[in-house]
Amino acid sequence: MTVHRIAAIAFLLCSIVTANAQTNRATFPKDFDKYVLYATYDRGFNKEEAFALPETLALAKAGKPLPPGTRLVLGVWRARQLAEYFVMEKGVNWGADFPADVSTGDWHFQQFDTSRQIRRTAFADRCQSCHSSQSRDDYLFTIDRMRAYVP
Ligand code: HEC
């Protein structure tokens, strides 16, 4: 076996290990009852509802950066039933948990079932790769709706 081949295998193993070890620290907000619905995406049978704390929406409206500790929650409805929740949470330097080319600022992404327990059927790297297209808007898709929200 050549050195290159060993190096290639070591690299491959390493990337598999890191891919699996990627931390995901986003948690479901314990104070979800304080969150307000700021956007609904109605697609007939399926629906999405976006929730944030009033202070988060006030910051977005003022054009201020969202601080670490911010969480955004998306309720995902399928066949007219709440099916799961998607959560984004920003933490201090959380972006450092991922290689620079895949990190989405300091946001982590997590999927929860309707009892608000972690459920990972979609992998966070898919959330991140799609949301990375929104890097200009702090990786958010709903920023316009946040700014337009009237309490
Ligand atoms: C294929 C693209 C795509 C993927 C994959 C994706 N999202 Fe999103 N996300 C969107 C879009 C688009 C919206 C805006 C609502 C809409 O139009 O459905 C959104 C909105 C959100 C929001 C509301 C805040 C905001 O504006 O960004 C959260 C929270 C969220 N997604 C979390 C997640 C999580 C967690 C995952 C993975 C489990 C995920 N998303 C996977 C495209 C994606």
PDB file of N, CA, C and O and ligand atoms in Angstrom, residues 38 41 43 48 50 72-74 86-88 109-111 122-123 126-127 130-131 139-143, ligand 1:
ATOM      1  N   TYR A  38     -45.238  34.934  13.126  1.00  0.00           N
ATOM      2  CA  TYR A  38     -45.016  36.120  12.288  1.00  0.00           C
ATOM      3  C   TYR A  38     -45.167  35.847  10.803  1.00  0.00           C
ATOM      4  O   TYR A  38     -45.195  36.784  10.007  1.00  0.00           O
ATOM      5  N   TYR A  41     -46.900  30.120   5.676  1.00  0.00           N
ATOM      6  CA  TYR A  41     -46.725  29.752   4.275  1.00  0.00           C
ATOM      7  C   TYR A  41     -47.727  28.656   3.980  1.00  0.00           C
ATOM      8  O   TYR A  41     -47.541  27.506   4.376  1.00  0.00           O
ATOM      9  N   ARG A  43     -49.629  26.182   1.789  1.00  0.00           N
ATOM     10  CA  ARG A  43     -49.520  25.466   0.520  1.00  0.00           C
ATOM     11  C   ARG A  43     -50.626  24.424   0.445  1.00  0.00           C
ATOM     12  O   ARG A  43     -50.393  23.268   0.120  1.00  0.00           O
ATOM     13  N   GLU A  48     -46.539  25.968   6.617  1.00  0.00           N
ATOM     14  CA  GLU A  48     -45.443  26.242   7.544  1.00  0.00           C
ATOM     15  C   GLU A  48     -45.790  27.486   8.330  1.00  0.00           C
ATOM     16  O   GLU A  48     -46.353  28.434   7.782  1.00  0.00           O
ATOM     17  N   ALA A  50     -44.024  30.294  10.983  1.00  0.00           N
ATOM     18  CA  ALA A  50     -42.754  30.773  11.533  1.00  0.00           C
ATOM     19  C   ALA A  50     -42.997  31.561  12.817  1.00  0.00           C
ATOM     20  O   ALA A  50     -43.856  32.447  12.859  1.00  0.00           O
ATOM     21  N   LEU A  72     -35.281  30.663  16.157  1.00  0.00           N
ATOM     22  CA  LEU A  72     -36.426  30.792  15.257  1.00  0.00           C
ATOM     23  C   LEU A  72     -37.008  29.401  15.094  1.00  0.00           C
ATOM     24  O   LEU A  72     -36.268  28.416  15.019  1.00  0.00           O
ATOM     25  N   VAL A  73     -38.335  29.347  15.090  1.00  0.00           N
ATOM     26  CA  VAL A  73     -39.006  28.044  15.043  1.00  0.00           C
ATOM     27  C   VAL A  73     -39.942  28.003  13.848  1.00  0.00           C
ATOM     28  O   VAL A  73     -40.706  28.942  13.618  1.00  0.00           O
ATOM     29  N   LEU A  74     -39.866  26.924  13.098  1.00  0.00           N
ATOM     30  CA  LEU A  74     -40.763  26.729  11.966  1.00  0.00           C
ATOM     31  C   LEU A  74     -41.609  25.486  12.253  1.00  0.00           C
ATOM     32  O   LEU A  74     -41.076  24.394  12.410  1.00  0.00           O
ATOM     33  N   PHE A  86     -38.880  22.770  12.985  1.00  0.00           N
ATOM     34  CA  PHE A  86     -37.495  23.049  12.611  1.00  0.00           C
ATOM     35  C   PHE A  86     -37.042  24.244  13.453  1.00  0.00           C
ATOM     36  O   PHE A  86     -37.756  25.240  13.528  1.00  0.00           O
ATOM     37  N   VAL A  87     -35.876  24.125  14.053  1.00  0.00           N
ATOM     38  CA  VAL A  87     -35.370  25.211  14.891  1.00  0.00           C
ATOM     39  C   VAL A  87     -33.986  25.640  14.422  1.00  0.00           C
ATOM     40  O   VAL A  87     -33.137  24.800  14.106  1.00  0.00           O
ATOM     41  N   MET A  88     -33.770  26.949  14.372  1.00  0.00           N
ATOM     42  CA  MET A  88     -32.448  27.532  14.157  1.00  0.00           C
ATOM     43  C   MET A  88     -32.092  28.255  15.429  1.00  0.00           C
ATOM     44  O   MET A  88     -32.926  28.965  15.979  1.00  0.00           O
ATOM     45  N   PHE A 109     -28.830  24.112  13.234  1.00  0.00           N
ATOM     46  CA  PHE A 109     -30.168  23.710  12.788  1.00  0.00           C
ATOM     47  C   PHE A 109     -30.550  22.378  13.421  1.00  0.00           C
ATOM     48  O   PHE A 109     -29.744  21.461  13.481  1.00  0.00           O
ATOM     49  N   GLN A 110     -31.787  22.280  13.847  1.00  0.00           N
ATOM     50  CA  GLN A 110     -32.232  21.051  14.496  1.00  0.00           C
ATOM     51  C   GLN A 110     -33.698  20.772  14.167  1.00  0.00           C
ATOM     52  O   GLN A 110     -34.485  21.684  14.004  1.00  0.00           O
ATOM     53  N   GLN A 111     -34.001  19.482  14.137  1.00  0.00           N
ATOM     54  CA  GLN A 111     -35.357  19.034  13.803  1.00  0.00           C
ATOM     55  C   GLN A 111     -35.970  18.395  15.058  1.00  0.00           C
ATOM     56  O   GLN A 111     -35.276  17.638  15.756  1.00  0.00           O
ATOM     57  N   ALA A 122     -33.957  14.492   8.759  1.00  0.00           N
ATOM     58  CA  ALA A 122     -33.231  15.309   7.778  1.00  0.00           C
ATOM     59  C   ALA A 122     -31.930  15.662   8.456  1.00  0.00           C
ATOM     60  O   ALA A 122     -31.911  15.925   9.647  1.00  0.00           O
ATOM     61  N   PHE A 123     -30.838  15.637   7.732  1.00  0.00           N
ATOM     62  CA  PHE A 123     -29.580  15.955   8.382  1.00  0.00           C
ATOM     63  C   PHE A 123     -29.328  17.444   8.339  1.00  0.00           C
ATOM     64  O   PHE A 123     -29.658  18.115   7.375  1.00  0.00           O
ATOM     65  N   ARG A 126     -28.100  19.370   5.411  1.00  0.00           N
ATOM     66  CA  ARG A 126     -29.038  19.755   4.341  1.00  0.00           C
ATOM     67  C   ARG A 126     -29.706  21.075   4.672  1.00  0.00           C
ATOM     68  O   ARG A 126     -29.924  21.906   3.800  1.00  0.00           O
ATOM     69  N   CYS A 127     -30.056  21.246   5.927  1.00  0.00           N
ATOM     70  CA  CYS A 127     -30.642  22.532   6.340  1.00  0.00           C
ATOM     71  C   CYS A 127     -29.638  23.634   6.022  1.00  0.00           C
ATOM     72  O   CYS A 127     -29.981  24.659   5.438  1.00  0.00           O
ATOM     73  N   CYS A 130     -29.016  24.503   2.251  1.00  0.00           N
ATOM     74  CA  CYS A 130     -30.088  25.299   1.636  1.00  0.00           C
ATOM     75  C   CYS A 130     -30.090  26.726   2.200  1.00  0.00           C
ATOM     76  O   CYS A 130     -30.157  27.688   1.453  1.00  0.00           O
ATOM     77  N   HIS A 131     -29.980  26.838   3.521  1.00  0.00           N
ATOM     78  CA  HIS A 131     -30.008  28.173   4.126  1.00  0.00           C
ATOM     79  C   HIS A 131     -28.765  29.005   3.794  1.00  0.00           C
ATOM     80  O   HIS A 131     -28.792  30.227   3.906  1.00  0.00           O
ATOM     81  N   TYR A 139     -28.682  34.193   6.798  1.00  0.00           N
ATOM     82  CA  TYR A 139     -29.115  32.809   6.560  1.00  0.00           C
ATOM     83  C   TYR A 139     -30.621  32.592   6.761  1.00  0.00           C
ATOM     84  O   TYR A 139     -31.082  31.476   6.864  1.00  0.00           O
ATOM     85  N   LEU A 140     -31.374  33.702   6.819  1.00  0.00           N
ATOM     86  CA  LEU A 140     -32.819  33.607   7.034  1.00  0.00           C
ATOM     87  C   LEU A 140     -33.565  33.732   5.723  1.00  0.00           C
ATOM     88  O   LEU A 140     -33.192  34.525   4.859  1.00  0.00           O
ATOM     89  N   PHE A 141     -34.634  32.966   5.601  1.00  0.00           N
ATOM     90  CA  PHE A 141     -35.513  33.086   4.436  1.00  0.00           C
ATOM     91  C   PHE A 141     -36.670  34.034   4.710  1.00  0.00           C
ATOM     92  O   PHE A 141     -37.287  34.532   3.790  1.00  0.00           O
ATOM     93  N   THR A 142     -36.998  34.229   5.988  1.00  0.00           N
ATOM     94  CA  THR A 142     -38.229  34.949   6.313  1.00  0.00           C
ATOM     95  C   THR A 142     -37.968  36.381   6.774  1.00  0.00           C
ATOM     96  O   THR A 142     -38.860  37.005   7.364  1.00  0.00           O
ATOM     97  N   ILE A 143     -36.757  36.901   6.500  1.00  0.00           N
ATOM     98  CA  ILE A 143     -36.395  38.213   7.054  1.00  0.00           C
ATOM     99  C   ILE A 143     -37.401  39.309   6.661  1.00  0.00           C
ATOM    100  O   ILE A 143     -37.750  40.164   7.482  1.00  0.00           O
TER     101      ILE A 143
HETATM  102  C1  HEC B   1     -34.417  23.164   0.276  1.00  0.00           C
HETATM  103  C2  HEC B   1     -34.244  24.328   1.146  1.00  0.00           C
HETATM  104  C3  HEC B   1     -34.414  24.209   2.644  1.00  0.00           C
HETATM  105  C4  HEC B   1     -34.002  23.217   3.484  1.00  0.00           C
HETATM  106  C5  HEC B   1     -33.310  21.898   3.148  1.00  0.00           C
HETATM  107  C6  HEC B   1     -34.358  23.661   4.822  1.00  0.00           C
HETATM  108  N1  HEC B   1     -34.954  24.885   4.791  1.00  0.00           N
HETATM  109 FE1  HEC B   1     -35.505  25.999   6.380  1.00  0.00          FE
HETATM  110  N2  HEC B   1     -36.435  27.333   5.146  1.00  0.00           N
HETATM  111  C7  HEC B   1     -36.427  27.257   3.775  1.00  0.00           C
HETATM  112  C8  HEC B   1     -37.335  28.273   3.257  1.00  0.00           C
HETATM  113  C9  HEC B   1     -37.589  28.545   1.767  1.00  0.00           C
HETATM  114  C10 HEC B   1     -37.891  28.921   4.370  1.00  0.00           C
HETATM  115  C11 HEC B   1     -38.960  30.027   4.382  1.00  0.00           C
HETATM  116  C12 HEC B   1     -40.338  29.417   4.562  1.00  0.00           C
HETATM  117  C13 HEC B   1     -40.836  28.765   3.290  1.00  0.00           C
HETATM  118  O1  HEC B   1     -40.882  29.408   2.239  1.00  0.00           O
HETATM  119  O2  HEC B   1     -41.192  27.576   3.364  1.00  0.00           O
HETATM  120  C14 HEC B   1     -37.272  28.332   5.547  1.00  0.00           C
HETATM  121  C15 HEC B   1     -37.480  28.779   6.835  1.00  0.00           C
HETATM  122  C16 HEC B   1     -36.895  28.226   7.962  1.00  0.00           C
HETATM  123  C17 HEC B   1     -36.992  28.768   9.297  1.00  0.00           C
HETATM  124  C18 HEC B   1     -37.635  30.100   9.684  1.00  0.00           C
HETATM  125  C19 HEC B   1     -36.531  31.158   9.811  1.00  0.00           C
HETATM  126  C20 HEC B   1     -35.910  31.569   8.490  1.00  0.00           C
HETATM  127  O3  HEC B   1     -36.377  32.537   7.892  1.00  0.00           O
HETATM  128  O4  HEC B   1     -34.942  30.957   8.024  1.00  0.00           O
HETATM  129  C21 HEC B   1     -36.354  27.889  10.128  1.00  0.00           C
HETATM  130  C22 HEC B   1     -36.213  27.993  11.623  1.00  0.00           C
HETATM  131  C23 HEC B   1     -35.840  26.809   9.303  1.00  0.00           C
HETATM  132  N3  HEC B   1     -36.168  27.049   7.990  1.00  0.00           N
HETATM  133  C24 HEC B   1     -35.119  25.742   9.781  1.00  0.00           C
HETATM  134  C25 HEC B   1     -34.710  24.658   8.986  1.00  0.00           C
HETATM  135  C26 HEC B   1     -34.166  23.409   9.505  1.00  0.00           C
HETATM  136  C27 HEC B   1     -33.911  23.095  10.977  1.00  0.00           C
HETATM  137  C28 HEC B   1     -33.924  22.609   8.436  1.00  0.00           C
HETATM  138  C29 HEC B   1     -33.410  21.172   8.395  1.00  0.00           C
HETATM  139  C30 HEC B   1     -34.062  20.193   9.262  1.00  0.00           C
HETATM  140  C31 HEC B   1     -34.284  23.372   7.240  1.00  0.00           C
HETATM  141  N4  HEC B   1     -34.762  24.599   7.620  1.00  0.00           N
HETATM  142  C32 HEC B   1     -34.115  22.908   5.954  1.00  0.00           C
HETATM  143  C33 HEC B   1     -35.658  26.420   3.017  1.00  0.00           C
HETATM  144  C34 HEC B   1     -35.041  25.259   3.477  1.00  0.00           C
END
